[in-house]
Short mmCIF file of C-alpha atoms and ligand atoms in Angstrom, two decimals:
data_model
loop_
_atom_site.label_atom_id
_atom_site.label_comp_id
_atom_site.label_asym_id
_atom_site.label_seq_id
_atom_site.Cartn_x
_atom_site.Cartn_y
_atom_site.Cartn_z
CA UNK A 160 11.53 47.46 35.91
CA UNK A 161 9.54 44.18 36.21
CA UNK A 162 9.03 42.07 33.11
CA UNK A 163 6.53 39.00 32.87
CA UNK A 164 7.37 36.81 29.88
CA UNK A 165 5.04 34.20 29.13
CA UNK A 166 6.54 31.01 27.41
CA UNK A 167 10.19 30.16 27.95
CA UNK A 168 11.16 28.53 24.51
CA UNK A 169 14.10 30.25 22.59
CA UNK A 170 12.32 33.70 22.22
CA UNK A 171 11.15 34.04 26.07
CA UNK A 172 14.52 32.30 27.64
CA UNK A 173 16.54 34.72 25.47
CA UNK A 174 14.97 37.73 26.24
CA UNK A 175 14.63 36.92 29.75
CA UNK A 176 18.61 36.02 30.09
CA UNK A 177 19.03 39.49 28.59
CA UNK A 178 16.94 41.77 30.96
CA UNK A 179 17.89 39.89 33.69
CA UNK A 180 21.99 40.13 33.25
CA UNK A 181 20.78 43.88 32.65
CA UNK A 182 19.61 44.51 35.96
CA UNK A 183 15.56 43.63 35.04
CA UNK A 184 12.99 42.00 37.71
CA UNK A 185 11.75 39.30 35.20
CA UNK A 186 9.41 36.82 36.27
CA UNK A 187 9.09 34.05 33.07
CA UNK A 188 6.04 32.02 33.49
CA UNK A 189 5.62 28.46 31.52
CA UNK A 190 4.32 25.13 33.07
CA UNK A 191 6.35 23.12 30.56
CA UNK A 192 9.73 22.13 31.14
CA UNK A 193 11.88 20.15 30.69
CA UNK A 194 10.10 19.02 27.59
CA UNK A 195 10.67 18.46 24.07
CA UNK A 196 8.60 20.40 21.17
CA UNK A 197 7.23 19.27 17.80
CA UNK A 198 10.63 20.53 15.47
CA UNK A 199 13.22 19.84 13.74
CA UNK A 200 15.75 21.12 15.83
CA UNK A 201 18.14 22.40 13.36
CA UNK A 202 19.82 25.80 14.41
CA UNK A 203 21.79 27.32 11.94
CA UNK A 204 25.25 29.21 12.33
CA UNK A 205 23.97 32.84 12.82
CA UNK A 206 21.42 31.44 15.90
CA UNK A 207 24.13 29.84 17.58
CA UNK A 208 26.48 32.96 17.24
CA UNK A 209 23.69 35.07 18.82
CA UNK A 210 23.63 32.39 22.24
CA UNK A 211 27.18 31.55 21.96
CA UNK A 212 27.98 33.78 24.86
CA UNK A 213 25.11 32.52 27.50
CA UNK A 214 25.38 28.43 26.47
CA UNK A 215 28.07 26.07 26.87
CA UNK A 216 27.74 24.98 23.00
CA UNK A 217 30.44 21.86 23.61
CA UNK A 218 28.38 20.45 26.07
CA UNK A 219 25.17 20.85 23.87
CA UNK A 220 24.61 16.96 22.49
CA UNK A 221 24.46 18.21 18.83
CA UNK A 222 24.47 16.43 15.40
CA UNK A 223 26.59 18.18 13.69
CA UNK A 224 25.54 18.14 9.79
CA UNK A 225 27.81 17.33 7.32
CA UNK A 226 25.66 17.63 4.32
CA UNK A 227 22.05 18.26 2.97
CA UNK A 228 20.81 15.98 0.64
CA UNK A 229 17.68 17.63 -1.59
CA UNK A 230 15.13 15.38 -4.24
CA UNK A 231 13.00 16.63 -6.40
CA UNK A 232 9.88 14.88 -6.91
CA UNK A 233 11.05 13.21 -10.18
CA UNK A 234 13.58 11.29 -7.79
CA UNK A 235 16.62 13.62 -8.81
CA UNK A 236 19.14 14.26 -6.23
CA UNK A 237 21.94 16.03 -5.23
CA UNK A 238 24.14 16.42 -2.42
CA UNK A 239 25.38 20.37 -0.13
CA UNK A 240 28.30 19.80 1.32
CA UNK A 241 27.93 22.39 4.29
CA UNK A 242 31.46 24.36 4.95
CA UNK A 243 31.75 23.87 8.78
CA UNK A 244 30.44 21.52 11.52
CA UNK A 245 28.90 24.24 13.01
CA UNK A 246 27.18 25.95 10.08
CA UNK A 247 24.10 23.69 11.06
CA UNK A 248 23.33 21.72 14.03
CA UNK A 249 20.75 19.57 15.21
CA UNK A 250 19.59 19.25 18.56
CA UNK A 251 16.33 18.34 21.13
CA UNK A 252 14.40 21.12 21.83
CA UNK A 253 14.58 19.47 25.65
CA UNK A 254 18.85 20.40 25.53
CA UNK A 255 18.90 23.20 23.62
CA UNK A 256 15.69 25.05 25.30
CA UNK A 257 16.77 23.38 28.44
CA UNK A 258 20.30 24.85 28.32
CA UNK A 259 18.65 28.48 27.57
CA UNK A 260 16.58 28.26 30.49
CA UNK A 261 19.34 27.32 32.85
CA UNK A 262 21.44 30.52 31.41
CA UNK A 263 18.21 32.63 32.02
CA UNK A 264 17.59 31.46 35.78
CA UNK A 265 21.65 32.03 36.25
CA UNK A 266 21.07 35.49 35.42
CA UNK A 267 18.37 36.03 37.62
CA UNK A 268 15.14 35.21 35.74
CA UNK A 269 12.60 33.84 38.14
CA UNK A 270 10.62 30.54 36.76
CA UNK A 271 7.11 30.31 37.59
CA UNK A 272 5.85 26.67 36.21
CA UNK A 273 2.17 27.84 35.72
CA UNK A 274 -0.11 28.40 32.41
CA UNK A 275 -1.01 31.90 31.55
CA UNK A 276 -4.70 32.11 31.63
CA UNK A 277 -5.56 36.08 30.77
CA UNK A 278 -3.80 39.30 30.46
CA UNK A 279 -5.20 42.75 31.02
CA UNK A 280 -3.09 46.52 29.60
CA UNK A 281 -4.33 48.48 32.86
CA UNK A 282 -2.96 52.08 32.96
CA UNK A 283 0.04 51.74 34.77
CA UNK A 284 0.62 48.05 34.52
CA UNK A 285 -0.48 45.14 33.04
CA UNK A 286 -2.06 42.27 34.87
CA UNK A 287 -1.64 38.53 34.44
CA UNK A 288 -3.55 35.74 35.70
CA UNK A 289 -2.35 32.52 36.17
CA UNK A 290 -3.08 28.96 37.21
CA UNK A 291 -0.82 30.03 39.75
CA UNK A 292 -2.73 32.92 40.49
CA UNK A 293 -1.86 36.89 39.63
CA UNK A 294 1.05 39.27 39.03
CA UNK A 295 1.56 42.77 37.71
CA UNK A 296 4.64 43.77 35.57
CA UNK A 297 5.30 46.90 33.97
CA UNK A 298 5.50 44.91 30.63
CA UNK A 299 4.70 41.58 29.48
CA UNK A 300 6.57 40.02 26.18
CA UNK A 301 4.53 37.44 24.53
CA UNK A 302 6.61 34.95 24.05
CA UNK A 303 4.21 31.91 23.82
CA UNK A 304 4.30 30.41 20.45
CA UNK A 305 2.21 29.83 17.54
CA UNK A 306 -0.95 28.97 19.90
CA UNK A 307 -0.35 32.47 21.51
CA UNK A 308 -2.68 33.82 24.27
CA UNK A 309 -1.21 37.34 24.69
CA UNK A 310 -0.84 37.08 20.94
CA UNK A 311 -4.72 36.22 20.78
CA UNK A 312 -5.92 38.81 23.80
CA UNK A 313 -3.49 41.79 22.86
CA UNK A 314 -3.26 41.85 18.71
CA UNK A 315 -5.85 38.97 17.20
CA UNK A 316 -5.02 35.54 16.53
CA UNK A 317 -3.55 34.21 13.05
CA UNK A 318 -6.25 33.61 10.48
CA UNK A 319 -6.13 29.92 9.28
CA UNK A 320 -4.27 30.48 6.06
CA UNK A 321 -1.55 32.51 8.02
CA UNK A 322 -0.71 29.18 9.74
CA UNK A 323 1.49 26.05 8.06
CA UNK A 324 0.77 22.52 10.21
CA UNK A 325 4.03 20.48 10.30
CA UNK A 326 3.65 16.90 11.25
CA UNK A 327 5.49 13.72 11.23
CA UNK A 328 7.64 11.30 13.59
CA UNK A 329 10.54 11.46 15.68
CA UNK A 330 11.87 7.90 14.92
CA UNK A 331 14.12 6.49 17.73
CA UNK A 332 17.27 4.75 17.88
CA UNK A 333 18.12 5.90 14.37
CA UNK A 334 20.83 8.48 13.85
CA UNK A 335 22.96 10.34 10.78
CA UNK A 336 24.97 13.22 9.50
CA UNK A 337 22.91 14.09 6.67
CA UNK A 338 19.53 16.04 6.28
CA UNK A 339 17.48 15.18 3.76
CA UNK A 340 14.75 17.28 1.96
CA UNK A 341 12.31 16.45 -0.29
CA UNK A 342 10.83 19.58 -2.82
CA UNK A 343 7.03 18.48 -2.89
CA UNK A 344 4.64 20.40 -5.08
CA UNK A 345 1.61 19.55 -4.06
CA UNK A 346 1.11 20.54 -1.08
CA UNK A 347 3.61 23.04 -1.96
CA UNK A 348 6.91 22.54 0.56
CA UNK A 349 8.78 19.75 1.08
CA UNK A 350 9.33 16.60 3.81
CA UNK A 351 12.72 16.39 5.61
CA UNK A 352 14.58 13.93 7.99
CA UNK A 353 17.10 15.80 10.50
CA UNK A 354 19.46 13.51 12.69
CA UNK A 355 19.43 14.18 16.49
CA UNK A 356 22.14 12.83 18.57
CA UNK A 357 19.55 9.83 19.16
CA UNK A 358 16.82 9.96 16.68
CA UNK A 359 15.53 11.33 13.11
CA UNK A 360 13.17 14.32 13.35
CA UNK A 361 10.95 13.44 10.42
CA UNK A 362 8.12 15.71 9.36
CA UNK A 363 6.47 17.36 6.30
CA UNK A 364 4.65 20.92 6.71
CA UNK A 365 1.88 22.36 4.04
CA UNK A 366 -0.40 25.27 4.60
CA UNK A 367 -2.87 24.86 7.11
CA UNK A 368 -5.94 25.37 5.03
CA UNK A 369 -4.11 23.03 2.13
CA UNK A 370 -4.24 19.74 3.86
CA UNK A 371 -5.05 18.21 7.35
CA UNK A 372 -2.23 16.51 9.53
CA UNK A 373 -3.63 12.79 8.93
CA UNK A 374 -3.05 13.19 5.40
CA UNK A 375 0.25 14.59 5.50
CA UNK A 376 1.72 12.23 7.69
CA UNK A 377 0.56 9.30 5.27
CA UNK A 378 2.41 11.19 2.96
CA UNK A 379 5.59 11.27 5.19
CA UNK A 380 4.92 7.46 6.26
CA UNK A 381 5.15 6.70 2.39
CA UNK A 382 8.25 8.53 1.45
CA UNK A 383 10.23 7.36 4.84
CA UNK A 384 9.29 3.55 2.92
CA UNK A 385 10.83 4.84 -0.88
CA UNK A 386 13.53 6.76 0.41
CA UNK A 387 14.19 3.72 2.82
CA UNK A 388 14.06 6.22 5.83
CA UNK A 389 14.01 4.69 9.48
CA UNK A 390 13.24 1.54 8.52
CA UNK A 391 12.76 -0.68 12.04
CA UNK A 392 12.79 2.61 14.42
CA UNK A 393 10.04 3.09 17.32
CA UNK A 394 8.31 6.20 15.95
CA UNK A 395 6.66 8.82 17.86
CA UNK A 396 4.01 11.13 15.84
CA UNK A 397 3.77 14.63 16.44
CA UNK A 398 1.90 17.59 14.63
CA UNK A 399 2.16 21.52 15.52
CA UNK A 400 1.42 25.10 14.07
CA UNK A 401 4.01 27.21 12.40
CA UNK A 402 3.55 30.67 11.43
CA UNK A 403 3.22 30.99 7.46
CA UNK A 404 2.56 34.28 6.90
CA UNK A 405 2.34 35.70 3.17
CA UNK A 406 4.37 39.13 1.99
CA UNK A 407 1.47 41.45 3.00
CA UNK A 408 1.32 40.49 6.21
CA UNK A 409 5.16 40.81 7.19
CA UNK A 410 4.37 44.40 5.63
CA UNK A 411 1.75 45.03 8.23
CA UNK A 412 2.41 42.95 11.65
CA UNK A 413 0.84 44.26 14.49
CA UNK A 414 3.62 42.72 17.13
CA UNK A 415 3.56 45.28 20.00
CA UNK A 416 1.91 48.25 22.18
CA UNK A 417 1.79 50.04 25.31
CA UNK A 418 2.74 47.88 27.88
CA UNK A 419 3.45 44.53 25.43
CA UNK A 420 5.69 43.28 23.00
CA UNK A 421 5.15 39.80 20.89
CA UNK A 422 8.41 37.58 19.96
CA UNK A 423 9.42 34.53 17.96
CA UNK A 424 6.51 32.72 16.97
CA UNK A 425 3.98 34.30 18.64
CA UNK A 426 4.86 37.44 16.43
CA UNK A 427 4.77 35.07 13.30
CA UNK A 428 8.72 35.76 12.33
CA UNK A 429 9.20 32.19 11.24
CA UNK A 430 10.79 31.96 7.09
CA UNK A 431 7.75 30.71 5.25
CA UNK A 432 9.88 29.05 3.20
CA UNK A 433 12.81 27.18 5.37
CA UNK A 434 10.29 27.06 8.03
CA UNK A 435 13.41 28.62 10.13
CA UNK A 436 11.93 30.28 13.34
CA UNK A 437 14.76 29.81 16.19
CA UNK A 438 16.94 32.42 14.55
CA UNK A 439 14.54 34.93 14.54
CA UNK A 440 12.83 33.79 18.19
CA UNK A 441 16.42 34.91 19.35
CA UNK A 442 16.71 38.07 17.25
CA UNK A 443 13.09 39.44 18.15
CA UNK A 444 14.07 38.56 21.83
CA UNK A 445 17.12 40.63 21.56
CA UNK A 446 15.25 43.82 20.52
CA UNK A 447 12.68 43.24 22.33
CA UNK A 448 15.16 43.07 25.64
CA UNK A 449 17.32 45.78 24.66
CA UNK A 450 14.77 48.43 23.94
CA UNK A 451 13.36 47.70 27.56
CA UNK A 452 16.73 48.16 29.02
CA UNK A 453 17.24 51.19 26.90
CA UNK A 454 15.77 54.81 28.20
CA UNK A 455 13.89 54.88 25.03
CA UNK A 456 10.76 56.59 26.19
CA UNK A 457 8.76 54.48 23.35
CA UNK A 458 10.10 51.16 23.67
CA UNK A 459 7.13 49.40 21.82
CA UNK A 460 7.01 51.68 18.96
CA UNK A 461 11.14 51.36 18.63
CA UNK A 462 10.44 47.30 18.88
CA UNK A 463 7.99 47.28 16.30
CA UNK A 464 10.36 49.10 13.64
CA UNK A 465 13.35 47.36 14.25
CA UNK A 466 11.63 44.10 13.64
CA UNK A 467 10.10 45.94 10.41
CA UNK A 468 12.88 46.99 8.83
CA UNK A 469 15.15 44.15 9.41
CA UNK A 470 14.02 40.51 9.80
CA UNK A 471 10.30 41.74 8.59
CA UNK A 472 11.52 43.26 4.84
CA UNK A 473 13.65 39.33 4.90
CA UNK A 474 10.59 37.24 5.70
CA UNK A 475 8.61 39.12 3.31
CA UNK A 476 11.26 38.62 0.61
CA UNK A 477 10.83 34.76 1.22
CA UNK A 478 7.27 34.81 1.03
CA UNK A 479 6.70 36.57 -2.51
CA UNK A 480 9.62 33.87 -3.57
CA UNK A 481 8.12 31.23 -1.76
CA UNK A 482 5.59 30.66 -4.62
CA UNK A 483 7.76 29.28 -7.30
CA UNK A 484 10.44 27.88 -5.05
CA UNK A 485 8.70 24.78 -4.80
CA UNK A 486 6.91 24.38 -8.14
CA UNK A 487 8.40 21.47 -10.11
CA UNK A 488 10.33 23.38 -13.26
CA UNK A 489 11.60 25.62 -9.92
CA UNK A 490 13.15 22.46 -7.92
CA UNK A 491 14.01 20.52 -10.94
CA UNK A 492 16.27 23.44 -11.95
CA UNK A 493 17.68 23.74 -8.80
CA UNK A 494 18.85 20.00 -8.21
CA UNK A 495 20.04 20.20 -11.62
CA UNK A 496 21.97 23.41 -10.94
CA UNK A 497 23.42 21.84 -7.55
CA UNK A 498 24.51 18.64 -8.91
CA UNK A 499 26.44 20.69 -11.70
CA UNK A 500 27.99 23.56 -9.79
CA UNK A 501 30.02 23.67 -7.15
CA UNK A 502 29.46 27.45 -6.42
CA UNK A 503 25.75 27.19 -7.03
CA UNK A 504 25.94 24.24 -3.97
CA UNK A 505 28.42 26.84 -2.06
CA UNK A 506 24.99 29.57 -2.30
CA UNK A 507 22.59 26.68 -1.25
CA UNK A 508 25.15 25.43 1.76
CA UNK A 509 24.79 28.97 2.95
CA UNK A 510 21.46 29.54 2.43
CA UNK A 511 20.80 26.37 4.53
CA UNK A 512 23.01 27.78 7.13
CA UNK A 513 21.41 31.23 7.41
CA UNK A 514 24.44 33.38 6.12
CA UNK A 515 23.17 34.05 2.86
CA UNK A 516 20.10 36.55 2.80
CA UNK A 517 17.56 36.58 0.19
CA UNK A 518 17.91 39.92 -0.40
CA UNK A 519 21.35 40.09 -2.63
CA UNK A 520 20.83 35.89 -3.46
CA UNK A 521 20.17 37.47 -7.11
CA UNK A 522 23.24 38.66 -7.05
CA UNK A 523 25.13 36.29 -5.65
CA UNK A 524 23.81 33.41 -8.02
CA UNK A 525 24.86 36.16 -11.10
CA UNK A 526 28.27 36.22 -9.66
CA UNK A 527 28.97 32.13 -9.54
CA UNK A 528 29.22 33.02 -13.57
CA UNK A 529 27.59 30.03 -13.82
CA UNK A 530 25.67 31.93 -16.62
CA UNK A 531 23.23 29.12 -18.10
CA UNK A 532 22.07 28.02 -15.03
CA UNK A 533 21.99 30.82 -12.75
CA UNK A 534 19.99 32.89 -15.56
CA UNK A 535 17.53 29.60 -15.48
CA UNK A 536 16.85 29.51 -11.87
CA UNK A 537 15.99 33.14 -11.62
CA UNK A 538 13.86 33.20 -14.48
CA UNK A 539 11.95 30.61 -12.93
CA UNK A 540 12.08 32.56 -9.66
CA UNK A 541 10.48 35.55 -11.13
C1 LIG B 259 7.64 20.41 13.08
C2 LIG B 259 8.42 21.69 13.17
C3 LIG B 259 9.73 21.72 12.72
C4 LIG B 259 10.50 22.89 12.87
N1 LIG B 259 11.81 22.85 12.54
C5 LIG B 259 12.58 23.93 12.77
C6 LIG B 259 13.99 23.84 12.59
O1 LIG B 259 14.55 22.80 12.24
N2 LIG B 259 14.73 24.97 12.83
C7 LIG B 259 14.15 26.14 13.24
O2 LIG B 259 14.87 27.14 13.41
N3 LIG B 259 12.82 26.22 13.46
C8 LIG B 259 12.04 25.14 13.26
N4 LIG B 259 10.70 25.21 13.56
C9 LIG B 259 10.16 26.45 14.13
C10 LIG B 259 10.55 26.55 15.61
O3 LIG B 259 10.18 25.37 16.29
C11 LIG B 259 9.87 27.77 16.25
O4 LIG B 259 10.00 28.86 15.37
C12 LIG B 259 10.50 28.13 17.60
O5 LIG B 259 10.28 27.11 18.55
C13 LIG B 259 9.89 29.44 18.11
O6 LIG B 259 10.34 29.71 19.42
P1 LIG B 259 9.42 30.51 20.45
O7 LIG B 259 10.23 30.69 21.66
O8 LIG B 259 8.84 31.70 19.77
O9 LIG B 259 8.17 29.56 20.73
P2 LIG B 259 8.11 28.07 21.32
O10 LIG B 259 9.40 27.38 21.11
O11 LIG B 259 6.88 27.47 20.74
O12 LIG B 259 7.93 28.28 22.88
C14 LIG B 259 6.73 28.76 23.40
C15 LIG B 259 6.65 28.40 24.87
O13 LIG B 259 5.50 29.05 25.40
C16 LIG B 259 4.87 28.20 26.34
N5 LIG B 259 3.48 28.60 26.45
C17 LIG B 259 2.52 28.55 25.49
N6 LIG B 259 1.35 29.03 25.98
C18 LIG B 259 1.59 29.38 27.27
C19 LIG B 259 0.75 29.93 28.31
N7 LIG B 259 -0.54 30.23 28.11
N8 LIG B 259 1.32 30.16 29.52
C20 LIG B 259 2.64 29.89 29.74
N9 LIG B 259 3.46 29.37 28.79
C21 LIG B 259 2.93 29.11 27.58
C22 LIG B 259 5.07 26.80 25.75
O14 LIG B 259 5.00 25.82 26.79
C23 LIG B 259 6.46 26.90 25.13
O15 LIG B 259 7.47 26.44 26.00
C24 LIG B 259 9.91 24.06 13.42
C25 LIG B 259 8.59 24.04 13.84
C26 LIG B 259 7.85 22.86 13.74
C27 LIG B 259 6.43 22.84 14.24
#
């Protein structure tokens, strides 16, 4: 079988690694690399477990995170001591893509460094035009980001308010252990700093339709100055879409159909809260790989249900609690509840880390018997 992929971040290198080592003609087109992309870079535990079989994770320059350091807006503070080095890492999108891509081509993938200009379902194939001119596959995975083009020709493209815009600086020759996140209310989300191996990823992200990207990177300029953040460093501005999407959406994605298949991004499976999207870029690309190689007679439809029931009913959890998780009682509560618990920070460390689900967090909070302030936070939740 001969699969096109268009896009060759996480999502399309993963998926194309997959189908080739399975036996799969893949052809993965993106004009791109080696580059870095607008993010923070942090890739939790459970993303890393799912690669840690294709990538030579010692020799992937990493900051390793020792702790995440949250404020609330009234300037209180407290500090997650995260349970292993490897529960969160921080890397450049240019290793950590670039390391993917390599494992991909190993296997077999071929690279074609053109830009995907149209895509056509014909009735035995599908058709794809490039700058580098055309190919037919028997199935093309859409793997191309929040800016999709086989998102926009083959589904339809994310209304603004389905979209966050995350902007900021990469600010050289600085360096840490320590994340920091700010809980900002208005606009609703919050501004973080994560340490690469040789700079700060700095950015803030709000709604799309809630503010524009000059405006929010004031905002980031001004808190880097309070909270004393890069002071001196050569920064570098960037600004880039992230998939936001709200509960009822996650309840009704349209992500695949005869002959296609969207992943990561481009399918909008990005936490609207976290703003975590490399964990599920990998996970969609898995499914999305193995029903090919399966003999499932309806791969798309199989695709399309797995992603439903499983990371879909999660990101829709986060969304319908994404609306008081950043409201000020909400984050006041929580800092409050972190500085004086040591089990309520042992929920959050693994919540940053991607091991603790929000489905059962309810629970889990309940059982630090940390009755007072677990009762609190949920309330406030609610
Ligand atoms: C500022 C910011 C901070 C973030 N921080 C984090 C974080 O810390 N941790 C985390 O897990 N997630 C984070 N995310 C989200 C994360 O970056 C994405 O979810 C992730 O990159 C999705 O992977 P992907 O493979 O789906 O898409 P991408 O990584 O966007 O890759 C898409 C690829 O498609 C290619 N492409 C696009 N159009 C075409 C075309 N027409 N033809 C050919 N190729 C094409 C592009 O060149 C690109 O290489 C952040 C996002 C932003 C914007």
């Amino acid at each position: 079988m001969h699969v096109a992929i268009v896009g060759a971040g996480p999502a399309g290198a993963w998926a194309a690694y997959l189908l080739a080592q399975r036996g799969a003609r893949v052809s993965l087109i993106d004009p791109s690399h080696p580059r870095e992309k607008p993010c923070g870079g942090g890739v939790t535990g459970r993303a890393l477990a799912l690669v840690g079989s294709a990538l030579d994770i010692g020799r992937l320059p990493v900051c390793a995170i020792r702790s995440v350091r949250f404020f609330d807006a009234a300037g209180g503070s407290a500090a997650v001591p995260l349970r292993t080095p490897s529960a969160l890492v921080v890397a450049s999108r240019t290793d950590f893509d670039g390391q993917l891509l390599a494992a991909a081509r190993d296997a077999g993938a071929q690279l074609l460094a053109a830009r995907v200009t149209d895509v056509a379902i014909e009735r035995d194939s599908v058709r794809i035009e490039t700058t580098a001119g055309s190919l037919r596959a028997a199935h093309v995975i859409g793997a191309d980001g929040a800016n999709s083009l086989i998102r926009r020709r083959l589904a339809a493209p994310f209304r603004r308010h389905q979209l966050s815009i995350a902007t900021g600086y990469f600010a050289h020759g600085v360096t840490s252990d320590e994340i920091v996140i700010e809980l900002v209310a208005d606009p609703a989300g919050y501004i973080w700093s994560f340490p690469r191996p040789t700079h700060l990823a700095i950015g803030i992200c709000a709604q799309a339709n809630a503010a524009t990207a000059a405006a929010l990177r004031a905002t980031v300029l001004a808190w880097m100055h309070e909270r004393g953040i890069a002071a001196g460093a050569r920064l570098e501005p960037y600004a880039w879409p992230i998939p936001s999407l709200a509960a009822a959406d996650f309840d009704g994605l349209t992500i695949s159909g005869r002959g296609w298949s969207l992943a990561g991004d481009a399918a909008g499976l990005v936490d609207p809260i976290t703003r975590e999207g490399i964990y599920f870029a990998l996970r969609s690309a898995q499914w999305a790989a193995d029903v090919l190689a399966s003999d499932d007679t309806r791969p798309s439809a199989r695709y399309a249900e797995r992603v439903h029931a499983d990371i879909g009913a999660e990101l829709a959890r986060a969304a319908r609690f994404k609306a008081s998780f950043f409201r000020p009682r909400f984050t006041r509560l929580m800092i409050d509840a972190l500085r004086h618990s040591a089990r309520i920070r042992e929920v959050m460390a693994d919540l940053v880390a991607g091991s603790q689900p929000y489905a059962g967090l309810k629970w889990r909070l309940a059982k630090t018997l940390e009755v007072g302030l677990a009762w609190r936070l949920m309330r406030q939740r609610e």
